[in-house]
XYZ file of C-alpha atoms in Angstrom:
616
model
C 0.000 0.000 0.000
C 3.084 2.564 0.782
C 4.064 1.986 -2.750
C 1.093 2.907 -4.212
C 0.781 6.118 -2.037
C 4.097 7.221 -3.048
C 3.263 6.940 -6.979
C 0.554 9.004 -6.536
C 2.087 11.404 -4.544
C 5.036 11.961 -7.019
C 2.573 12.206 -9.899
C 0.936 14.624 -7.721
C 4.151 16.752 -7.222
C 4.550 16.424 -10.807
C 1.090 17.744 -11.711
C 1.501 20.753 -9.203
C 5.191 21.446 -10.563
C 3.034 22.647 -13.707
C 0.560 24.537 -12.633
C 0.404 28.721 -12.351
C 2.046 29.741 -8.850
C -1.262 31.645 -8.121
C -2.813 28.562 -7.702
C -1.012 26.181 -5.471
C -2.097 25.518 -2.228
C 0.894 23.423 -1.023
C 1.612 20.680 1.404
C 4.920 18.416 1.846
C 5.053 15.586 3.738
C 7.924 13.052 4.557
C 6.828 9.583 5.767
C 10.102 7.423 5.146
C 13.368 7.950 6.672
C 14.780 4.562 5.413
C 16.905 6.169 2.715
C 19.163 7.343 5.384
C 21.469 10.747 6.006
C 23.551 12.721 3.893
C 21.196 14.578 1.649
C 21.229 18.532 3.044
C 19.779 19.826 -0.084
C 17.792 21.824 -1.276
C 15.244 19.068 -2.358
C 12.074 19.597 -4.302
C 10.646 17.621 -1.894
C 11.210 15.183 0.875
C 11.864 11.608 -0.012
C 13.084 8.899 2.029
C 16.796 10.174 3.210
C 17.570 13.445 5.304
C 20.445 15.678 6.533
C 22.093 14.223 9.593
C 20.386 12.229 12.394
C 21.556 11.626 16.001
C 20.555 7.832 18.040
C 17.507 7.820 15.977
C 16.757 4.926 13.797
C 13.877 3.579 11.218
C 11.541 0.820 10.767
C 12.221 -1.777 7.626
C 9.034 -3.486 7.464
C 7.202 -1.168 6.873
C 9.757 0.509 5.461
C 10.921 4.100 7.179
C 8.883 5.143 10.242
C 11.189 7.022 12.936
C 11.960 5.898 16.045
C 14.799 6.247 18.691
C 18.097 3.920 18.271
C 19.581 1.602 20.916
C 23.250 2.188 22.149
C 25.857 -0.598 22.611
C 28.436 -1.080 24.836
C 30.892 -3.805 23.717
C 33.026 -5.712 26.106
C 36.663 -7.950 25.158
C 36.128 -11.115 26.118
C 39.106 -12.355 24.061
C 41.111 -11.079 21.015
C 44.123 -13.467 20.734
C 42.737 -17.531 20.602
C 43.074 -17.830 16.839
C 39.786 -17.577 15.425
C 36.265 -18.750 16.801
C 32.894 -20.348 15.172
C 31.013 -20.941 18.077
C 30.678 -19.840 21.507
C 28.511 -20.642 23.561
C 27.167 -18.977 26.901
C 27.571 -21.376 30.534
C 28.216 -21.587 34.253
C 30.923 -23.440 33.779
C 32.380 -24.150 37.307
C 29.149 -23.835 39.204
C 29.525 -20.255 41.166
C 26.773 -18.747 39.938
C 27.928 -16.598 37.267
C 27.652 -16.851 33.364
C 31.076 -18.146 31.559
C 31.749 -18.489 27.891
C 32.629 -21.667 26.148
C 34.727 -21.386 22.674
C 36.916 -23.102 20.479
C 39.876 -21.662 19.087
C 40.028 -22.219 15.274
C 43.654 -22.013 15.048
C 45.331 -22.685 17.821
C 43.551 -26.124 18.607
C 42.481 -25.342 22.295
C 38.690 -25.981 23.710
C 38.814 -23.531 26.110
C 36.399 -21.733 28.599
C 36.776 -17.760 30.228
C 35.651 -17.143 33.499
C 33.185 -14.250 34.491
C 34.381 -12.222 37.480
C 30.645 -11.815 37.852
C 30.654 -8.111 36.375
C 31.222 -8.646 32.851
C 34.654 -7.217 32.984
C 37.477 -9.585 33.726
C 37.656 -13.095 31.888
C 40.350 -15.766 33.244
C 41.195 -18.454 30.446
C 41.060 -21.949 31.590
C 41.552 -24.693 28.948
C 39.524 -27.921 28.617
C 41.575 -29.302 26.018
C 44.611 -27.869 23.645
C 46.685 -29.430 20.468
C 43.690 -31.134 18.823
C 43.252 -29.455 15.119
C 40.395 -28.255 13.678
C 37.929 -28.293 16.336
C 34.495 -26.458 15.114
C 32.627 -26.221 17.982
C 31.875 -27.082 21.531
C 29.021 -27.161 23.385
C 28.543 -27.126 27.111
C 25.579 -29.620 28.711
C 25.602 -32.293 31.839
C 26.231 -35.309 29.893
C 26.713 -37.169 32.789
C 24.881 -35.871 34.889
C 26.487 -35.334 37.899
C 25.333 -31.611 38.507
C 28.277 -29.466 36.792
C 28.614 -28.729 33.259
C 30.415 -30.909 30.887
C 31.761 -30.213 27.241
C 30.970 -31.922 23.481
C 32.746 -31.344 20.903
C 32.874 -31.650 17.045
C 36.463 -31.565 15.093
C 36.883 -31.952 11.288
C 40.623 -32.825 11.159
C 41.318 -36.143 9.117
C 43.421 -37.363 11.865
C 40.994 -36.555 14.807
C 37.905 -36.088 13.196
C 34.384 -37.209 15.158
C 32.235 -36.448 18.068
C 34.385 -36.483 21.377
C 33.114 -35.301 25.206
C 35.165 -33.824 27.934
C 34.441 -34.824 31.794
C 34.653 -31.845 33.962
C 36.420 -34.331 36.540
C 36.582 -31.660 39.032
C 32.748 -29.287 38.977
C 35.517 -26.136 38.744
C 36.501 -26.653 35.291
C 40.391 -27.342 35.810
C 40.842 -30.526 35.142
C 38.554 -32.198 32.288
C 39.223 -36.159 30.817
C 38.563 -36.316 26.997
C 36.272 -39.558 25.668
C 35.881 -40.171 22.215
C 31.964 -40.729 21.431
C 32.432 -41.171 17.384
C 35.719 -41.204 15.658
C 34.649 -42.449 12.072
C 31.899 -39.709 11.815
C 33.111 -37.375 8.789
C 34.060 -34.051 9.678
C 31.471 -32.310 11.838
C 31.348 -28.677 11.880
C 28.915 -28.593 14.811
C 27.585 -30.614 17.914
C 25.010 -29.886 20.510
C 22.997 -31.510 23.418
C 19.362 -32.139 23.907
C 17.214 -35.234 25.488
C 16.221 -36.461 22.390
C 14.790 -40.047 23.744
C 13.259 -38.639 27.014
C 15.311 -40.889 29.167
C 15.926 -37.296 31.137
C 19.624 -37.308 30.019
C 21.511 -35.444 27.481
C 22.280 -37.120 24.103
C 24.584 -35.260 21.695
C 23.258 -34.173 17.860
C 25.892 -33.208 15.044
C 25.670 -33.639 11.348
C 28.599 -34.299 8.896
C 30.255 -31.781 6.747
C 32.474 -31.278 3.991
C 29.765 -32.674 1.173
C 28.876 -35.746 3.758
C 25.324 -36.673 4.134
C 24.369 -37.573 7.620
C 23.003 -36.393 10.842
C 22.906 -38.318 13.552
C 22.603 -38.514 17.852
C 24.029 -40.797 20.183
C 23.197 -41.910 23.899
C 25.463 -43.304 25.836
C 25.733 -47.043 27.066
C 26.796 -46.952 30.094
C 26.174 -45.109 33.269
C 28.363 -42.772 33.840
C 28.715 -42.384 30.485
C 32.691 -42.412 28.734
C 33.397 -43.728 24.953
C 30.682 -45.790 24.734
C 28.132 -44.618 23.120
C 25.207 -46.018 20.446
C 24.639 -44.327 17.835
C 20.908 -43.555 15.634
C 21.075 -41.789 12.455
C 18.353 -38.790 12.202
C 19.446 -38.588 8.401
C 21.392 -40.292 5.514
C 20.492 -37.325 2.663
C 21.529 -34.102 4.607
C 25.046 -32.408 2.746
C 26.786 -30.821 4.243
C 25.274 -30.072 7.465
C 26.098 -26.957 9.268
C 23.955 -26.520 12.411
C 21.691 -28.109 14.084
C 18.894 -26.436 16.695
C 16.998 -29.189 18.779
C 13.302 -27.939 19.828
C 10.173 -29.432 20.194
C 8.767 -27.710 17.418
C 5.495 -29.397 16.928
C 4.904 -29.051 20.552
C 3.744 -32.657 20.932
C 5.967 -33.481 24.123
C 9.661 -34.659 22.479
C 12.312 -33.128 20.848
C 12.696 -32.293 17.238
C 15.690 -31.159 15.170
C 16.166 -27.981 13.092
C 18.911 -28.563 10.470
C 20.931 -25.970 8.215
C 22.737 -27.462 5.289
C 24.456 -26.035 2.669
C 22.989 -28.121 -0.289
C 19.815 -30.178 -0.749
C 18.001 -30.096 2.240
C 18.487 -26.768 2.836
C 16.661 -25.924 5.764
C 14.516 -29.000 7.473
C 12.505 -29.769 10.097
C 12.864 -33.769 11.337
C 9.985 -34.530 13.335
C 11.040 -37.053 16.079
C 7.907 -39.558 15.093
C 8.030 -42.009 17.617
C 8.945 -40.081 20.920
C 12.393 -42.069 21.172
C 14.591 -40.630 18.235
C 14.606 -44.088 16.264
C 11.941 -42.858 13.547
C 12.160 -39.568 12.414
C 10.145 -37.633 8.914
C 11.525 -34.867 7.352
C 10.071 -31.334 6.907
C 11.349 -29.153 4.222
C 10.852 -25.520 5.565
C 12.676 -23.775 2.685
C 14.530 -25.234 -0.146
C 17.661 -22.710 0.215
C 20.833 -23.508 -0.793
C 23.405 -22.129 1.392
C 21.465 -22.009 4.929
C 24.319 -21.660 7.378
C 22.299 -20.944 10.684
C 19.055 -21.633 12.207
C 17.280 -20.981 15.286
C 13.145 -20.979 16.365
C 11.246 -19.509 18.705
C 7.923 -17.293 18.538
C 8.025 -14.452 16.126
C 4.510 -13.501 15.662
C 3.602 -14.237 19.340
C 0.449 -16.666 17.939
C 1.733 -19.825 20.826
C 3.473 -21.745 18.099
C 7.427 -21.920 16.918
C 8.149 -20.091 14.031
C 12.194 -20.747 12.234
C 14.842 -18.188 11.889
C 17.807 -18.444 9.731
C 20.864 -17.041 8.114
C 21.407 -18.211 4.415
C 25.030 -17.344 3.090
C 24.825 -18.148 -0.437
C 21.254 -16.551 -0.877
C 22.794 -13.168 1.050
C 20.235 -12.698 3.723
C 18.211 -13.523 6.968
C 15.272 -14.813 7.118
C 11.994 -15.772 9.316
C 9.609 -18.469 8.127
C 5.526 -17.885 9.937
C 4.582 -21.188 10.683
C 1.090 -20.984 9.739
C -1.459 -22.942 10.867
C 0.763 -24.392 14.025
C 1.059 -27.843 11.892
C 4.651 -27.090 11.191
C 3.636 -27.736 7.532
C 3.350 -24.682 5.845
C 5.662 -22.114 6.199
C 5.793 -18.222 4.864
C 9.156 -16.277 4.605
C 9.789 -13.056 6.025
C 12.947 -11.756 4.670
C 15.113 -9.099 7.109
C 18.346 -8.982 5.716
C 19.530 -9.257 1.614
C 22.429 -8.247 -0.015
C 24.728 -8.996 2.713
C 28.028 -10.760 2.618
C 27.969 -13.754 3.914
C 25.821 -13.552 7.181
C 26.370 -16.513 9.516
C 24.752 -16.738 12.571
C 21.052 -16.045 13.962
C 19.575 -16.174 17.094
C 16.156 -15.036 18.649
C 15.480 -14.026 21.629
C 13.121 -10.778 23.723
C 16.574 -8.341 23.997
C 15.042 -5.486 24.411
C 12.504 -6.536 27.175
C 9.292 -5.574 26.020
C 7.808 -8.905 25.615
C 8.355 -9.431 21.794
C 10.995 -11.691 20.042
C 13.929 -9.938 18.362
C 16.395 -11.268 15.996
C 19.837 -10.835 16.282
C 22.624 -11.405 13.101
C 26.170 -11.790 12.802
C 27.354 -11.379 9.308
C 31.288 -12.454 8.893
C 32.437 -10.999 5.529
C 30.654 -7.545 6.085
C 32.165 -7.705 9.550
C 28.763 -6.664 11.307
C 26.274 -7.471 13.817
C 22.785 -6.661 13.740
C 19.570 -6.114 15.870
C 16.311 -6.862 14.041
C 14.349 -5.223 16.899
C 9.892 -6.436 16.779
C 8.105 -3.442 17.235
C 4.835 -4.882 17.595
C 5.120 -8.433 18.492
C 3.824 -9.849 15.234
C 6.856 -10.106 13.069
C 5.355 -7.631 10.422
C 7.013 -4.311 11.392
C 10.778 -4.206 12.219
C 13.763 -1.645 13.071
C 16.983 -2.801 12.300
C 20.006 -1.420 14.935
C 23.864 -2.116 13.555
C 25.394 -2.976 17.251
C 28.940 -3.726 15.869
C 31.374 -3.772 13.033
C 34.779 -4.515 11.858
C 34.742 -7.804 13.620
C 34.347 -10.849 11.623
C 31.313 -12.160 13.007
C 30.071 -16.166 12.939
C 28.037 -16.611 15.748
C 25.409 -15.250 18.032
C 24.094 -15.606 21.522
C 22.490 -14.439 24.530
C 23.082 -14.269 28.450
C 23.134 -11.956 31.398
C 27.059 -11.309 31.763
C 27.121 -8.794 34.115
C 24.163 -9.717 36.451
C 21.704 -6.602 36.056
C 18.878 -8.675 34.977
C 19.138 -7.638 31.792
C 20.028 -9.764 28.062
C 23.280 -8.849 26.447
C 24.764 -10.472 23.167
C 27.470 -12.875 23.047
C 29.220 -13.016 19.918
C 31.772 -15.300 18.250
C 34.208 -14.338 15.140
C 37.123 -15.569 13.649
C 39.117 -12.019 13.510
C 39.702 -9.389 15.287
C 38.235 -9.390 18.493
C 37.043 -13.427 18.766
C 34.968 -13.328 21.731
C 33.147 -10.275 23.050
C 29.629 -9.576 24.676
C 27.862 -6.764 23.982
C 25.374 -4.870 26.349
C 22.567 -2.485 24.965
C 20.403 -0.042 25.819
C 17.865 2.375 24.135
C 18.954 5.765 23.951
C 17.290 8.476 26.122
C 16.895 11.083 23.522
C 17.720 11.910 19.988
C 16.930 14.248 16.664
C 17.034 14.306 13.166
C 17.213 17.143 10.324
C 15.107 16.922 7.832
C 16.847 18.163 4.300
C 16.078 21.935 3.064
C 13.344 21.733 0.990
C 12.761 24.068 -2.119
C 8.938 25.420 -2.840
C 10.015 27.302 -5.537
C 8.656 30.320 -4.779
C 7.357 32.637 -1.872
C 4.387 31.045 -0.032
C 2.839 31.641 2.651
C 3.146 29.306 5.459
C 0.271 27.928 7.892
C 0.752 24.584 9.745
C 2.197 21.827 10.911
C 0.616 18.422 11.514
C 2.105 14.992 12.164
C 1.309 11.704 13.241
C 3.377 9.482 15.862
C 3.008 6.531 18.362
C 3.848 8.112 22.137
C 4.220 5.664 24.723
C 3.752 6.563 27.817
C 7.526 8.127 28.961
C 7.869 9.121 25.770
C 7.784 12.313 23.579
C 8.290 13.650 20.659
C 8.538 17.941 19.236
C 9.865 19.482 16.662
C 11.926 22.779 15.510
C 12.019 25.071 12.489
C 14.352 27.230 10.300
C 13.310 28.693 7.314
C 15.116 31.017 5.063
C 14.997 33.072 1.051
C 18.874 31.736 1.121
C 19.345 27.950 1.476
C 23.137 28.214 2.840
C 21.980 30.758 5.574
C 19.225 29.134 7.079
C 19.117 30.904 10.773
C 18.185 29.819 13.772
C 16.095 26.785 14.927
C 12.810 28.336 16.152
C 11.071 27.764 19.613
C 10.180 24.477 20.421
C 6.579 22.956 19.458
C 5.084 20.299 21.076
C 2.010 19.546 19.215
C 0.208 19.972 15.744
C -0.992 23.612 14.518
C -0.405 27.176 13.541
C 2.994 28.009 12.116
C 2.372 31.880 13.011
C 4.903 33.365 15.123
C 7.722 30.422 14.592
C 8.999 31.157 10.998
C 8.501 34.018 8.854
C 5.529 33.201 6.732
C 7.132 34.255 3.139
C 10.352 32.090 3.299
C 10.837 29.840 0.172
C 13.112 27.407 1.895
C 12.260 25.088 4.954
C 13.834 22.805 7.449
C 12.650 20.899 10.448
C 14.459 19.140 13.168
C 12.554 16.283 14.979
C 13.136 15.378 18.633
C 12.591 12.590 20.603
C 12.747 11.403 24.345
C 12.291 8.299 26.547
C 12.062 7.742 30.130
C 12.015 3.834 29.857
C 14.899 1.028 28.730
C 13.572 0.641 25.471
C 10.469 3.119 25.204
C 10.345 5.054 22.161
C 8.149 7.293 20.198
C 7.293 6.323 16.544
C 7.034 8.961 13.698
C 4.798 8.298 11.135
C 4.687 11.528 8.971
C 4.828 15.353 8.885
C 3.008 17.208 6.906
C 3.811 21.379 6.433
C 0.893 23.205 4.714
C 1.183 26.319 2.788
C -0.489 28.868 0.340
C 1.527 30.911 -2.706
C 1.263 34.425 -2.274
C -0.137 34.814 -6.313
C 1.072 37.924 -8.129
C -0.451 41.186 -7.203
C -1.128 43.624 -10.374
C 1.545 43.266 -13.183
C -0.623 43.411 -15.883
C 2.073 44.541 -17.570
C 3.823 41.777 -16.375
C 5.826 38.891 -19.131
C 4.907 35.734 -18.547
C 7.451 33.594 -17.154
C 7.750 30.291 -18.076
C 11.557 28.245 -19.207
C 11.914 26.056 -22.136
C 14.294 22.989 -22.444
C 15.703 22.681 -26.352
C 15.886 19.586 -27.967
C 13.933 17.657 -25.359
C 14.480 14.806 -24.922
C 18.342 14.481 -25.538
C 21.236 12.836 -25.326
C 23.280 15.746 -25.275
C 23.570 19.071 -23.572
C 20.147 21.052 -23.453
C 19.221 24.938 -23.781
C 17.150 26.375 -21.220
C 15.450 29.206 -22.453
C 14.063 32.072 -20.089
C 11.801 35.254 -20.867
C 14.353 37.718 -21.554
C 13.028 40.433 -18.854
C 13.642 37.664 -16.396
C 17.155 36.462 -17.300
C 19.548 38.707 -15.287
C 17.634 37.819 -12.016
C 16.176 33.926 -12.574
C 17.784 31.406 -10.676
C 18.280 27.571 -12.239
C 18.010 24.286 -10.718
C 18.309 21.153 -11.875
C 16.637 17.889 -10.023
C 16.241 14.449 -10.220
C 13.064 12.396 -9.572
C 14.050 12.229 -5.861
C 14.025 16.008 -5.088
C 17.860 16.181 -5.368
C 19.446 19.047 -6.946
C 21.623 17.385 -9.618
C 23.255 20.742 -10.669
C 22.359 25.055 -10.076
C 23.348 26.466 -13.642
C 24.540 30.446 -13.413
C 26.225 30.851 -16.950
C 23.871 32.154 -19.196
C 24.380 33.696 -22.882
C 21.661 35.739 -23.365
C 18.174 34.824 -22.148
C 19.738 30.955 -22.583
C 21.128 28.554 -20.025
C 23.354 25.525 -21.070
C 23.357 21.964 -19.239
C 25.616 19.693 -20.389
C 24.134 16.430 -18.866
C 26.644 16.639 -16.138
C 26.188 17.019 -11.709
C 27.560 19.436 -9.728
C 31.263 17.290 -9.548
C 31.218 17.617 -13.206
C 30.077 13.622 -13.678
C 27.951 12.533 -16.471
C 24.489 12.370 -15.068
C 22.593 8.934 -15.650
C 19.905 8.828 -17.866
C 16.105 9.298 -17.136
C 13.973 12.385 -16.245
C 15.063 15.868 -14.667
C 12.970 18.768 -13.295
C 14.396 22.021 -14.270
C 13.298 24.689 -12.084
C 13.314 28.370 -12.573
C 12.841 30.759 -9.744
C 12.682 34.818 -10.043
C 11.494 37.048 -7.434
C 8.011 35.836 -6.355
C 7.431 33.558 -9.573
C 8.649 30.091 -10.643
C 8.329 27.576 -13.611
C 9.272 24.182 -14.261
C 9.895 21.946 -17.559
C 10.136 18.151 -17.160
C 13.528 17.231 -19.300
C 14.491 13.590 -20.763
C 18.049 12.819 -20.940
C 18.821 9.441 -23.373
């Protein structure tokens, strides 16, 4: 529906562009700030990018409503291990706090850092060193003795397979490595889950490098140590990446979410029987390249709905689960055109009941906050928390004990292992860019419509000026919809506005829909005697340069402009011969312009004309 409003209101610019000054009664409006900063004008009229902004960020679905940004305070957990895929958060020695379990890529250790219970200082302790090429370990009780044991997955030829680490001593110093699989081929990831409701933890990996299975295994003996029996989940799944184990049918045992990079794509493999010995497979979407997966509720209807990251496809991506049947499936896509994103996770981090959706994407070197506004997955702000890391992984815990979610985050450069805590910013503001009536109108009101929470507000300020590089001072501060009398001289050809916005709450926010400014043009008093002014743009269209052609009595004083379809001025022409101006097809840095429509724009005294111009 946005769509079609904007096409109508652009042929409605376009239809006032070429009518008589006397009789336009104007009003601009600006309902999408998606296009982003850097346009200060002058602008025929307001699209969807600005000036300059300040902690204030915009809605994606549906794309460019206003709204305060969220602040991020990153914390080192460790820049020197080598590289890391996974980590994963963990009390690992049983005091209470949350630890961090990784795997260095590199340098061959499992190791895990200990929380000083703040957030700010992280001892190293290693579970296990000199074995290449592990991919990822997971923490869980496998056997069950109350403190938290490790799993792990490594891909080297000449220690490949599925392996466990006893935390012999509950502290996490001294650990006893088991082999639970050493002919599986080349896992990239493991994790732990009850998948035969026994009411211990089995462990779940599938096989890489262009192998075909995933599979679990529960151990044989009690306590468990390299015996294990193993059950194959699947025989047709290449090249697995990772696995997410959730009951996602909700009937009372666990199913398995897998990524995989061919084939399969991403799958749902409904446990059938209860015990993990029959399963049926679910094809949720036939994407090649899915790298990451994760489920939880989205839309906030009581059933799972699937998250994922697909690397070869470019983007991120929720699928509704429709009817609750885990059957049909509709994708939501957040994130395209991205290199190479590589981990997803969902989770309610900014506390206001919903489900967000955080992604790390590794060759863009960014991490991301898909923040639900309304708790149905149809209206999103997206929040870059980080970048210049090479992000692969994502996850959530309470690091420094406030009560609060933060981010865990896993890359394999730069800083490796860091946690990230956020926060929504108090207050912010953004400038609108200078827009251009074209003439000398008279100016009446303001109106817009917004979302205010309670905490929250939202005002605005005004500048407007006859010279666009001297705009003046902001004017006093209004706080709701009206009159313009008394805040900006009501002749002024050129406007600006500056929108501000408070919160009194974590993550409260007001939400700008639109501004509107309304105005009436002055007309022309007497002048009978008066030429009319109008321009003329000879050959039209071309593929050349083109003559602008003014009324003579008008030349010495009339100002040029030259705009694209967006409202941007392209190029201001001053060198005249005669009653004739001369563009050459080329923008203000003196680079071809592309091809497609123009507005010229000429403005003298209290009159203006336009001519629509096609350059080929």
């Amino acid at each position: 529906m946005k769509n079609v409003c904007r096409i109508n209101r652009v042929e409605l610019l376009l239809i006032l562009l070429f009518l008589p000054s006397a009789l336009i009664a104007g009003v601009e409006v600006q309902y999408d700030w998606s296009g982003g900063p850097g346009v200060t004008g002058p602008v025929i009229w307001w699209f969807d990018d600005f000036s300059t902004q300040s902690q204030t960020s915009w809605t994606i679905l549906p794309s460019g409503k206003l709204l305060l940004g969220v602040s991020t305070i990153s914390h080192v957990i460790n820049s020197n291990m080598g590289g890391c895929h996974y980590a994963f958060p963990a009390d690992m020695n049983g005091d209470g706090d949350m630890d961090v379990l990784a795997q260095s890529t590199h340098k061959y250790d499992v190791i895990w850092f200990e929380n000083d219970g703040n957030g700010e200082g992280w001892d190293t302790h290693v579970v296990s060193d000199n074995y290449p090429l592990h991919r990822c370990a997971y923490p869980g009780d496998l056997d069950g003795d109350g403190d938290m044991d490790v799993a792990g997955a490594n891909s080297s030829s000449s220690n490949r397979g599925v392996e466990w680490w006893r935390n012999d001593d509950g502290v996490g110093d001294s650990w006893t490595r088991f082999y639970i699989d050493d002919q599986y081929g080349s896992p990239g990831f493991v994790c732990c889950a009850d998948i035969n409701n026994d009411d211990t933890l089995d462990v779940i990996a599938p096989e890489g490098n262009n192998l075909t299975h995933i599979a679990w295994w529960e151990s044989s003996t009690t306590p468990p140590d390299s015996l294990w029996e193993k059950h194959e989940v699947s025989s047709s799944s290449r090249s697995g990446w990772e696995l997410f184990p959730v009951d996602l049918d909700q009937d009372g045992d666990m199913d398995i979410m897998s990524a995989c990079s061919w084939y399969d794509g991403l799958s749902f493999w409904e446990n059938t029987d209860g015990l993990g010995l029959s399963w049926t497979e679910h094809s949720i979407g036939n994407e090649t390249g899915v790298r990451s997966v994760h489920a939880a509720d989205i839309d906030g209807d009581g059933d799972f709905d699937v998250v994922c990251a697909t690397w070869e496809e470019k983007q991120a991506s929720w699928f509704e689960n429709l009817d609750g049947s885990c059957t049909s499936w509709e994708e939501h896509i957040l994130l395209s055109n991205s290199e190479w994103p590589r981990g997803v996770h969902a989770a309610d981090v900014t506390d206001d009941g919903f489900v967000d959706i955080l992604v790390a994407v590794w060759e863009d070197n960014q991490l991301f906050l898909y923040r639900n506004l309304d708790g149905t997955g149809m209206e999103w702000s997206v929040h870059l928390l980080k970048s210049g890391w090479w992000f692969q992984d994502v996850d959530v815990a309470d690091f420094n004990d406030d009560g609060f979610i933060d981010i865990l985050a896993g890359a394999t450069d730069a800083v490796e292992v860091s946690w990230h805590e956020i926060s929504g910013y108090s207050s912010g503001w953004l400038e609108s860019s200078i827009l251009d009536v074209g003439g000398y109108p008279e100016w009446d009101s303001i109106a817009w419509t917004a979302e205010k929470p309670a905490g929250t507000d939202l005002f605005f300020q005004i500048k407007s000026s006859n010279d666009w590089e001297d705009m003046g001072a902001w004017c006093d501060t209004i706080f709701e919809p009206g009159s313009l009398v008394g805040y900006i001289d009501s002749t002024h050809r050129y406007i600006q506005y500056r929108v501000g916005m408070t919160t009194e709450t974590r993550f409260g926010t007001p939400i700008l829909d639109e501004v509107r400014f309304y105005w009436s043009s002055m007309g022309i008093e007497g002048g009978s005697v008066a030429e009319e002014f109008v321009i003329t743009a000879i050959p039209n269209p071309s593929a050349g340069g083109v003559s602008i052609i003014v009324p003579s009595l008008y030349a010495e004083d009339v100002e040029i402009f030259v705009y694209d379809l967006s409202g941007k001025v392209v190029r201001i022409l001053s060198e005249r011969n005669g009653s004739t101006f001369i563009w050459d097809g080329r923008d203000s840095s003196g680079h071809e312009a592309p091809t497609g429509t123009y507005i010229i724009r000429g403005v003298v005294e209290d009159r203006s004309a336009t001519v629509r111009f096609v350059k080929l």
